[in-house]
């Protein structure tokens, strides 16, 4: 884990304080040690040494990172896998923009992330900036940005990995690259299947509950051309996932196709100017089945089948002008998404007026322009500022209800539009050779997704209704803190404060029959504040130690429609998350990494009535070079088989038990 100077390398060497890492996809060429914002980096070597199956398990080694629920994407419905940073995430939709080579990875209809569509073997670097990023990226940047950089295309190379382990898990991946002069190409793919574990807590299980089997297939192609100061890149990917949630008639499936192209032109007209262009698009189909379950879980029957096809397109342009130590960037981007969610309903006791089909959807369009720049008025002092204007519009929103007697009720929703202004100001002061001070102030926003506006959801026995009247969430935030670099030790402390207006959350609605019903609503205001501590120490070429800790207090401060929530904590946000890691890394012999993860108590619901206890898990990863390019690896997640809750949506669900994985990897270069 790099905090702006300490990072793993293919051949470990003592780290000097002057070393930096260039981050190319944060819309600026910035090493973390020279960025006013707090940025944490996971480099390729660290990704390799932690032998996790899914990329969401990998990024959780950064304590500011969490999914909405504590469950892994190996068993969790993808719609619950939105990223929240520093406790900013009172529902399953991601409040963090995830980019891969500058292209958004958030599902355009729902906002969540298909983590299994981002295979670990294809990623070179992960950079996490946990502060409002709308000033540069607009929508979805409310709580920050996570940037994934693909591995570079090298001369001819082939890598293959095969592994198997607990729960009849099988995993295979392959990647091949080559270059013909200025042209490079890459092919990669991954296959995985697992019988899974039973996620329903033992005390709640019935005859209808069993293991949550899953499988996925991912394949991609990339082509690039680079010569002199011009480079072009194109890509296409296809992803398919199937998930059995472990209860009869409860499944999820995804089919996604994505494509895009980018162009970079450096030193325009022999100057230091650079032009970057990008275009992208995709189609997605998310499907679910949901069950009606007996109270004693002795039987289940099909309650609904849901299909949500959507498509999206987008483009961006950015011009960077540099003169001396000063830099200015101008840019614009546009995007569109359209989709409809259709439920085929099976009423328990149908009558003529029963709804047997519900379809709702619409279209969203976004347009944004931004300017950002950095100046160095004095030695050791850098000032940065960014300003962005976004306009977004919901159009063609409609809902159609079909009754058992053939009657059809259609409702057309009025078009809605809004604009958001997102400023950001940052300062970096190099107080001495070893101490730097950072501070940033920012405003950010997130428009409600089509999923929140139109798609109802069921988790366990809890139904959550859509709400076409939702407004955008907005945030004012700040962070400040020092970073100390002394030879092989880096330590960073960051205090942060965020005030969110109109946060979208799942409000519990009283019912006459005692069932749990929720509805997406704008809450009023919430405050999220806390402290991050990150330290990385590498005393020798092979040994490294990391301790990282995030303290968060996230509570409701104003709720006009729900005054009983004032003072209560946001759902799914613990006060404490921590990681302690020790690694011995000698690529020519053996690598051993041990991680200890701790998460403090949190609540499942907005009313703070469904508590989940704290837990501590230990992960162990071993990697051993055998001969030439052949390597053996093994990992144990939740080594001591700690049982802990990840959800309490009408039925308690548990996290991943002890999971063992071992395999062989071969690389030819």
Short mmCIF file of C-alpha atoms in Angstrom, two decimals, residues 1-2 7-8 40-63 119-121 171 535 544-548 579-585 591-597 618-623 633-637 661:
data_model
loop_
_atom_site.label_atom_id
_atom_site.label_comp_id
_atom_site.label_asym_id
_atom_site.label_seq_id
_atom_site.Cartn_x
_atom_site.Cartn_y
_atom_site.Cartn_z
CA UNK A 1 0.00 0.00 0.00
CA UNK A 2 1.49 3.31 -1.06
CA UNK A 7 5.21 0.88 -2.64
CA UNK A 8 5.98 -2.67 -3.63
CA UNK A 40 -3.79 5.58 -1.42
CA UNK A 41 -2.31 3.29 -4.07
CA UNK A 42 -2.19 -0.49 -4.48
CA UNK A 43 0.50 -1.49 -6.95
CA UNK A 44 0.64 -4.60 -9.15
CA UNK A 45 2.98 -6.49 -6.85
CA UNK A 46 0.55 -6.07 -3.96
CA UNK A 47 -2.34 -7.22 -6.13
CA UNK A 48 -0.41 -10.37 -7.03
CA UNK A 49 0.66 -11.25 -3.52
CA UNK A 50 -2.88 -11.10 -2.12
CA UNK A 51 -4.40 -14.09 -3.85
CA UNK A 52 -8.05 -13.02 -3.62
CA UNK A 53 -10.62 -14.29 -6.10
CA UNK A 54 -12.56 -11.03 -6.44
CA UNK A 55 -11.33 -7.46 -6.75
CA UNK A 56 -13.78 -6.14 -4.12
CA UNK A 57 -12.09 -8.33 -1.48
CA UNK A 58 -8.77 -6.88 -2.59
CA UNK A 59 -9.65 -3.17 -2.31
CA UNK A 60 -10.99 -3.68 1.21
CA UNK A 61 -7.38 -3.64 2.42
CA UNK A 62 -7.86 0.16 2.30
CA UNK A 63 -9.89 0.85 5.50
CA UNK A 119 -10.45 -9.53 -12.81
CA UNK A 120 -7.44 -8.97 -10.60
CA UNK A 121 -5.04 -10.40 -13.20
CA UNK A 171 -10.79 -20.34 -11.17
CA UNK A 535 1.42 4.08 8.18
CA UNK A 544 7.08 -4.37 5.14
CA UNK A 545 4.51 -3.44 7.79
CA UNK A 546 1.27 -1.52 7.33
CA UNK A 547 -1.25 -0.23 9.86
CA UNK A 548 -4.31 1.65 8.64
CA UNK A 579 -6.11 -3.22 8.98
CA UNK A 580 -2.75 -4.51 10.20
CA UNK A 581 -0.54 -6.20 7.63
CA UNK A 582 2.91 -7.78 7.64
CA UNK A 583 4.62 -9.01 4.47
CA UNK A 584 7.81 -10.77 3.55
CA UNK A 585 8.31 -10.36 -0.19
CA UNK A 591 6.17 -14.10 -0.48
CA UNK A 592 4.03 -14.32 2.67
CA UNK A 593 1.37 -11.72 3.53
CA UNK A 594 -0.80 -11.74 6.66
CA UNK A 595 -3.70 -9.29 7.04
CA UNK A 596 -5.85 -8.69 10.11
CA UNK A 597 -9.15 -6.89 9.40
CA UNK A 618 -7.28 -12.97 9.45
CA UNK A 619 -6.22 -13.60 5.86
CA UNK A 620 -2.99 -15.35 4.87
CA UNK A 621 -1.43 -15.41 1.40
CA UNK A 622 1.66 -17.35 0.26
CA UNK A 623 3.36 -17.21 -3.12
CA UNK A 633 0.27 -19.72 -4.61
CA UNK A 634 -2.18 -20.36 -1.78
CA UNK A 635 -4.47 -18.20 0.29
CA UNK A 636 -6.72 -18.56 3.31
CA UNK A 637 -9.42 -15.97 3.84
CA UNK A 661 -7.55 -21.45 -2.53
#
